[in-house]
Coordinates of C-alpha atoms in Angstrom, one line a residue:
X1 CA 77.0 102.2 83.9
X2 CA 79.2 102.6 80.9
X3 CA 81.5 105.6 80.8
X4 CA 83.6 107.2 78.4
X5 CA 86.6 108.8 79.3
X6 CA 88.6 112.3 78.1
X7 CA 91.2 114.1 78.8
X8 CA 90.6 118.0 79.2
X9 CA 94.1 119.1 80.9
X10 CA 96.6 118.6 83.3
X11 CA 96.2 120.8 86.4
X12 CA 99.8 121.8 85.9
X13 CA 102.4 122.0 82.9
X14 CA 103.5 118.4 82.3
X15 CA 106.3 117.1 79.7
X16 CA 104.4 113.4 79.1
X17 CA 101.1 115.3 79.1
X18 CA 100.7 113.5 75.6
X19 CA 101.1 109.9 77.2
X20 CA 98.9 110.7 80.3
X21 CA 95.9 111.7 77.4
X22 CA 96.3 108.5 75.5
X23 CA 96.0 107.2 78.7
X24 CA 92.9 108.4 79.4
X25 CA 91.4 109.1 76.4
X26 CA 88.6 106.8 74.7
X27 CA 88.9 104.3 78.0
X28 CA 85.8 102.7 79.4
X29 CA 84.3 101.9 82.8
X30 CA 81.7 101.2 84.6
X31 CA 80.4 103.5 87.1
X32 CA 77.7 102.9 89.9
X33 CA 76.7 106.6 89.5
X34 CA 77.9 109.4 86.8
X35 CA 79.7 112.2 88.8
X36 CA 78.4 115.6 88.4
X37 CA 80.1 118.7 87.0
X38 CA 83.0 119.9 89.4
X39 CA 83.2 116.7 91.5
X40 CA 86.7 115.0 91.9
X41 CA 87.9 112.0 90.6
X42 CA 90.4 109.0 91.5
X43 CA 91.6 107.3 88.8
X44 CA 93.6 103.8 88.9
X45 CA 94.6 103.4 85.2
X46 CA 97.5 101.3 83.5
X47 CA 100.3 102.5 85.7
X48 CA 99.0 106.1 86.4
X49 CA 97.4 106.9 89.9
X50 CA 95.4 110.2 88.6
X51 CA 93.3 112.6 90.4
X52 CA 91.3 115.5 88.5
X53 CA 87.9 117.1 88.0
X54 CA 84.9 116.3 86.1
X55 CA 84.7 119.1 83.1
X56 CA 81.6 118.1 81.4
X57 CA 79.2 115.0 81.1
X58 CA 77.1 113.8 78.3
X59 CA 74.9 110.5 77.3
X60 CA 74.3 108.8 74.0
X61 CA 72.2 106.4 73.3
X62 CA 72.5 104.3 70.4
X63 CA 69.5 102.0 69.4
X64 CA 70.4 98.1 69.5
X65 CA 70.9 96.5 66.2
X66 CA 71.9 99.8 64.7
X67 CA 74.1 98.8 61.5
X68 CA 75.5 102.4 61.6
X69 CA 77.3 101.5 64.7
X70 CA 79.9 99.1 66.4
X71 CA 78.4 97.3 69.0
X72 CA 79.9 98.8 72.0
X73 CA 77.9 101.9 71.5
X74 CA 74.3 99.9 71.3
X75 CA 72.4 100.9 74.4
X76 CA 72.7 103.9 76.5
X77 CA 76.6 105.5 77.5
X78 CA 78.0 108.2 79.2
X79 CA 80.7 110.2 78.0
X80 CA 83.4 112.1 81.0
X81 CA 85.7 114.9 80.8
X82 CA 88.3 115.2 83.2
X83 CA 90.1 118.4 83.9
X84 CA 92.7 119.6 85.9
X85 CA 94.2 116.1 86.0
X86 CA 97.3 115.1 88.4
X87 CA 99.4 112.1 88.2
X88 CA 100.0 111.3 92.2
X89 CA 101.7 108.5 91.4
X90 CA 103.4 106.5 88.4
X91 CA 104.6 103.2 89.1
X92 CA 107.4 101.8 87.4
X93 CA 108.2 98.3 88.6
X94 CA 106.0 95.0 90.2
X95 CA 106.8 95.6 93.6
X96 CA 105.2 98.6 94.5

């Protein structure tokens, strides 16, 4: 399944709290399941090793053909906020 991503918070006070949302924010995925509110999630994005919880979930649907739209949003989506989001790891070179 498609899903969206958001950011909704770190967990903690963070000085690259701006980088870690435009990390998250607007990023798609594909999911065999949506979580529910409150469940945890592991995230393996760009060089970020994030953990957090889901905040809030929501679904679109967008009819196919729809000239109002782009493409990507034909069909049906999901939409995830994350909350309380912790960077365990960032990785800084190749051999890690």
């Amino acid at each position: 399944m498609k899903v969206r991503l958001y950011f909704d918070g770190c967990k903690y006070d963070r000085a690259d709290e701006y980088q870690i949302e435009k990390e998250i924010n607007d990023t798609f995925i594909e999911l065999s399941r949506i979580p529910n509110v409150g469940e945890n999630i592991t995230l393996f994005l760009g060089d970020y090793w994030f953990e957090g919880k889901v905040s809030a979930v929501y679904t679109y649907y967008c009819e196919p053909d729809n000239p109002h739209r782009q493409k990507w949003s034909w069909g049906e989506g999901y939409s995830i906020f994350i909350k309380d989001i912790e960077v365990y790891q960032k990785y800084d070179g190749e051999d890690e």
